[in-house]
Amino acid sequence: MKVGLVLEGGAMRGMFTAGVLDIFLDNDIHVDGIIGVSAGALFGVNFPSRQRGRALRYNKNYAGDKRYISIHSLIRTGDIVSKDFAYGTLPCTLDPFDDETFINSGIDYYAVVTNIETGKAEYVKITKGFEQMETLRASGSMPFVSRPVIIDGNKYLDGAVSDSIPYKKFIEMGYDKIIVVLTRDINYRKGKMNALAIDLMYRKYPKLKELLKNRHNMYNESIDDLKTLEDAGKVFVIRPSEPINIGKIEKDKEKLQAVYDLGIKDAMARIYDLKKYISG
């Protein structure tokens, strides 16, 4: 039996996911594969590397640092998240990522990226975190505030643009049990994006424009479909028990802690049912 874990993105709402995953570590929850998108991919790597608390720690430590996530970085580099600091200095030196444990975890890890020229989602297997840091960066490169990440001559942005909640990929791959961690509460539905802003920003990429203009429909249909699958016992969903009100580049350490604590609380409330679902 193969167990898959799907991690939605959501920028700093990902602190909820970080809390959930730390409870999974505490309870020795075993999964065979993980597929993460955007912040889900970036924070989710700490589960195979078994680094409890790391995602919360470095985000709180550097939330106010203009070298990390800031308008200063956006103006200076074109990326609101600094490539050199967030994907270099921080994981290599300041709060080292345990790539060796990640590599030897036995978990198949996938990051979702959006090819902005084809308009297609690509599901890239991450076997070595440091060597594939650009793929992880591409998965979390939010539209409008990030430059496209070029990998092998192709241009990529945030995987959430093309597949916000990639549970269907694990169904396609034959996973028997699928756990989905969402970062929006059960009542949330996505609204339309500004069409004029999309046209102005991405006039050279018609496939990407189409995705962005239709993203709210794709997302809301996925949420409805997930609820149907959840009610039928085919997937297990952990979602915030209340709306998360936090900025995409939140700098308030108390707010970051509160969202993480909500993940801890909501995961603890569901851990018995989760173990039953996996073993059933």
Coordinates of C-alpha atoms in Angstrom, one line a residue:
M1 CA 0.0 0.0 0.0
K2 CA 1.4 3.4 -1.0
V3 CA 0.6 6.5 1.1
G4 CA 0.9 9.9 -0.5
L5 CA 1.0 13.3 1.2
V6 CA -0.2 16.4 -0.8
L7 CA 0.8 19.9 0.5
E8 CA -1.0 23.0 -0.7
G9 CA 0.9 26.3 -0.9
G10 CA -0.2 29.7 0.3
A11 CA 3.0 31.7 1.2
M12 CA 3.1 32.2 4.9
R13 CA -0.1 30.2 5.4
G14 CA 2.4 27.4 5.0
M15 CA 3.2 27.8 8.7
F16 CA 0.0 25.9 9.2
T17 CA 1.4 23.0 7.2
A18 CA 4.7 23.3 9.1
G19 CA 2.8 22.7 12.3
V20 CA 0.8 19.7 10.9
L21 CA 4.0 18.1 9.6
D22 CA 5.7 18.4 12.9
I23 CA 2.9 16.5 14.6
F24 CA 3.3 13.9 11.8
L25 CA 7.0 13.6 12.8
D26 CA 6.0 13.3 16.5
N27 CA 3.6 10.5 15.7
D28 CA 5.8 8.6 13.2
I29 CA 3.4 9.0 10.3
H30 CA 4.9 7.2 7.4
V31 CA 4.3 8.2 3.8
D32 CA 5.8 6.9 0.6
G33 CA 5.5 10.0 -1.5
I34 CA 5.1 13.8 -1.0
I35 CA 3.9 16.2 -3.6
G36 CA 4.2 19.9 -2.7
V37 CA 3.3 23.1 -4.4
S38 CA 4.8 26.5 -3.7
A39 CA 5.2 27.0 0.0
G40 CA 4.1 23.4 0.5
A41 CA 7.1 22.2 -1.5
L42 CA 9.4 24.6 0.3
F43 CA 8.4 23.9 3.8
G44 CA 7.5 20.2 3.2
V45 CA 11.2 19.3 2.6
N46 CA 11.7 19.4 6.4
F47 CA 9.5 16.3 6.8
P48 CA 11.8 13.9 4.9
S49 CA 14.8 15.6 6.5
R50 CA 13.2 15.1 9.9
Q51 CA 13.9 18.7 11.0
R52 CA 11.1 19.4 13.4
G53 CA 10.5 23.1 14.0
R54 CA 12.9 24.3 11.3
A55 CA 10.4 26.0 9.0
L56 CA 8.9 28.0 11.9
R57 CA 12.3 28.8 13.4
Y58 CA 13.9 30.3 10.3
N59 CA 10.8 32.2 9.3
K60 CA 10.5 33.8 12.7
N61 CA 14.2 34.5 12.9
Y62 CA 14.4 36.2 9.5
A63 CA 10.9 37.5 9.0
G64 CA 12.0 41.1 9.4
D65 CA 15.3 40.7 7.5
K66 CA 15.2 42.6 4.2
R67 CA 17.6 40.0 2.8
Y68 CA 14.9 37.3 3.0
I69 CA 11.4 38.3 1.9
S70 CA 10.9 42.0 1.3
I71 CA 9.9 44.8 -1.0
H72 CA 13.6 45.8 -0.9
S73 CA 14.4 42.5 -2.5
L74 CA 11.7 42.9 -5.1
I75 CA 12.9 46.4 -6.1
R76 CA 16.6 45.3 -6.1
T77 CA 16.3 42.0 -7.8
G78 CA 12.8 41.6 -9.2
D79 CA 12.1 38.8 -6.7
I80 CA 10.3 39.4 -3.5
V81 CA 12.1 36.3 -2.1
S82 CA 15.8 36.8 -2.3
K83 CA 17.5 34.0 -4.3
D84 CA 20.9 34.4 -2.8
F85 CA 19.7 34.6 0.9
A86 CA 16.6 32.4 1.0
Y87 CA 18.0 29.6 -1.2
G88 CA 21.6 30.0 -0.5
T89 CA 22.9 31.6 2.8
L90 CA 19.9 30.5 4.9
P91 CA 19.7 26.7 4.1
C92 CA 23.5 26.3 3.6
T93 CA 24.8 28.3 6.6
L94 CA 22.4 30.0 8.9
D95 CA 19.9 27.2 9.4
P96 CA 21.3 24.3 7.5
F97 CA 19.0 21.9 5.7
D98 CA 19.8 18.2 6.3
D99 CA 20.1 17.1 2.6
E100 CA 21.6 13.8 3.6
T101 CA 18.7 12.7 5.7
F102 CA 16.3 14.0 3.0
I103 CA 18.1 11.9 0.3
N104 CA 18.1 8.8 2.4
S105 CA 14.5 9.2 3.7
G106 CA 13.0 6.7 1.2
I107 CA 10.3 9.2 0.4
D108 CA 9.6 10.1 -3.2
Y109 CA 9.4 13.9 -3.2
Y110 CA 7.9 16.0 -6.0
A111 CA 7.6 19.7 -6.5
V112 CA 5.1 21.3 -8.8
V113 CA 6.2 24.0 -11.2
T114 CA 4.3 25.9 -13.9
N115 CA 5.9 26.1 -17.4
I116 CA 4.8 29.6 -18.4
E117 CA 5.2 29.1 -22.1
T118 CA 3.2 25.8 -22.3
G119 CA 0.8 26.6 -19.5
K120 CA 1.3 23.1 -18.1
A121 CA 2.1 21.8 -14.7
E122 CA 5.3 19.8 -14.3
Y123 CA 5.9 17.4 -11.4
V124 CA 9.6 17.3 -10.8
K125 CA 11.1 14.6 -8.5
I126 CA 13.5 16.1 -6.0
T127 CA 16.2 13.6 -5.2
K128 CA 18.8 16.1 -3.9
G129 CA 17.7 19.3 -2.3
F130 CA 20.7 21.4 -2.8
E131 CA 21.3 20.3 -6.4
Q132 CA 17.7 21.0 -7.3
M133 CA 17.2 24.2 -5.3
E134 CA 16.2 26.1 -8.5
T135 CA 13.3 23.8 -9.0
L136 CA 12.1 24.4 -5.4
R137 CA 12.6 28.1 -6.0
A138 CA 10.5 27.9 -9.2
S139 CA 7.7 26.1 -7.4
G140 CA 7.5 29.0 -4.9
S141 CA 8.0 31.9 -7.3
M142 CA 4.7 33.8 -7.0
P143 CA 3.4 35.6 -10.1
F144 CA 3.7 39.4 -10.3
V145 CA 6.4 39.5 -7.6
S146 CA 8.9 37.0 -9.0
R147 CA 10.9 36.7 -12.2
P148 CA 10.6 33.4 -14.1
V149 CA 13.1 30.8 -13.1
I150 CA 15.0 29.4 -16.1
I151 CA 15.8 25.7 -15.9
D152 CA 17.2 23.8 -18.9
G153 CA 16.1 26.7 -21.1
N154 CA 12.5 26.6 -19.9
K155 CA 10.8 29.4 -17.9
Y156 CA 8.9 28.5 -14.7
L157 CA 6.8 30.1 -12.0
D158 CA 4.7 29.0 -9.0
G159 CA 3.3 25.5 -9.4
A160 CA 0.0 26.7 -7.8
V161 CA -0.8 28.6 -11.0
S162 CA -1.4 25.3 -12.9
D163 CA -2.2 22.8 -10.1
S164 CA -2.9 24.4 -6.7
I165 CA -3.7 21.1 -4.9
P166 CA -2.1 18.2 -6.9
Y167 CA -4.0 15.3 -5.4
K168 CA -5.0 14.1 -8.9
K169 CA -1.4 13.4 -9.7
F170 CA -1.1 10.9 -6.9
I171 CA -4.4 9.3 -7.9
E172 CA -2.9 8.9 -11.4
M173 CA 0.3 7.5 -10.0
G174 CA -1.6 4.7 -8.2
Y175 CA -1.3 5.8 -4.5
D176 CA -3.7 3.9 -2.4
K177 CA -4.1 6.4 0.5
I178 CA -3.8 10.2 0.0
I179 CA -3.5 12.7 2.8
V180 CA -4.1 16.4 1.8
V181 CA -3.0 19.3 3.9
L182 CA -4.8 22.5 2.9
T183 CA -4.1 26.0 4.1
R184 CA -7.6 27.4 3.6
D185 CA -10.6 26.7 5.8
I186 CA -13.6 24.8 4.6
N187 CA -15.6 27.8 3.6
Y188 CA -13.0 29.5 1.5
R189 CA -13.5 30.0 -2.3
K190 CA -11.1 31.8 -4.5
G191 CA -12.1 35.0 -6.4
K192 CA -11.1 36.2 -9.8
M193 CA -7.7 37.9 -10.4
N194 CA -7.4 41.3 -12.0
A195 CA -7.6 40.6 -15.8
L196 CA -6.0 43.9 -16.8
A197 CA -3.0 43.3 -14.5
I198 CA -2.6 39.8 -15.9
D199 CA -2.7 41.2 -19.5
L200 CA -0.2 43.9 -18.8
M201 CA 2.2 41.7 -16.9
Y202 CA 2.2 38.6 -19.0
R203 CA 1.2 39.8 -22.5
K204 CA 4.0 37.6 -23.9
Y205 CA 2.7 34.4 -22.4
P206 CA -0.8 33.7 -23.5
K207 CA -1.0 30.3 -21.9
L208 CA 0.0 31.7 -18.6
K209 CA -2.6 34.5 -18.9
E210 CA -5.3 31.9 -19.6
L211 CA -4.2 30.0 -16.5
L212 CA -4.3 33.0 -14.2
K213 CA -7.6 34.2 -15.5
N214 CA -9.2 30.8 -14.9
R215 CA -7.3 29.9 -11.7
H216 CA -10.2 30.6 -9.4
N217 CA -12.4 28.2 -11.3
M218 CA -9.8 25.4 -11.2
Y219 CA -9.2 25.9 -7.6
N220 CA -12.8 26.0 -6.5
E221 CA -13.6 22.9 -8.6
S222 CA -10.7 21.1 -6.9
I223 CA -12.0 22.0 -3.5
D224 CA -15.5 20.7 -4.3
D225 CA -14.0 17.5 -5.8
L226 CA -11.8 17.0 -2.7
K227 CA -14.8 17.3 -0.4
T228 CA -16.6 14.6 -2.4
L229 CA -13.6 12.3 -2.2
E230 CA -13.2 13.1 1.5
D231 CA -16.8 12.3 2.3
A232 CA -16.4 9.0 0.4
G233 CA -13.3 8.1 2.5
K234 CA -11.0 8.1 -0.5
V235 CA -8.8 10.9 0.8
F236 CA -8.0 12.3 4.2
V237 CA -8.0 16.1 4.4
I238 CA -6.5 18.3 7.2
R239 CA -7.5 21.9 6.8
P240 CA -7.5 25.0 9.1
S241 CA -10.4 24.9 11.6
E242 CA -10.7 28.7 11.2
P243 CA -9.7 31.2 8.6
I244 CA -6.0 32.1 8.5
N245 CA -5.5 35.9 8.2
I246 CA -1.8 36.4 7.5
G247 CA 0.1 38.4 4.9
K248 CA 2.0 36.7 2.1
I249 CA 5.2 38.2 3.4
E250 CA 4.1 38.4 7.1
K251 CA 6.7 39.8 9.4
D252 CA 4.8 39.6 12.7
K253 CA 6.5 36.7 14.6
E254 CA 3.4 36.3 16.8
K255 CA 1.2 35.8 13.8
L256 CA 3.6 33.3 12.3
Q257 CA 3.6 31.4 15.6
A258 CA -0.2 31.5 15.9
V259 CA -0.7 29.9 12.4
Y260 CA 1.9 27.2 13.3
D261 CA 0.1 26.6 16.6
L262 CA -3.2 26.2 14.7
G263 CA -1.5 23.5 12.5
I264 CA -0.3 21.8 15.7
K265 CA -3.8 21.9 17.2
D266 CA -5.7 20.8 14.1
A267 CA -3.3 18.0 13.4
M268 CA -3.5 16.7 17.0
A269 CA -7.3 16.7 16.8
R270 CA -7.2 14.5 13.7
I271 CA -4.2 12.3 14.4
Y272 CA -6.2 9.3 15.7
D273 CA -8.5 9.4 12.6
L274 CA -5.5 9.7 10.3
K275 CA -3.8 6.6 11.7
K276 CA -7.1 4.8 11.3
Y277 CA -7.4 5.9 7.7
I278 CA -3.8 4.8 6.9
S279 CA -4.2 1.4 8.5
G280 CA -7.7 0.7 7.3

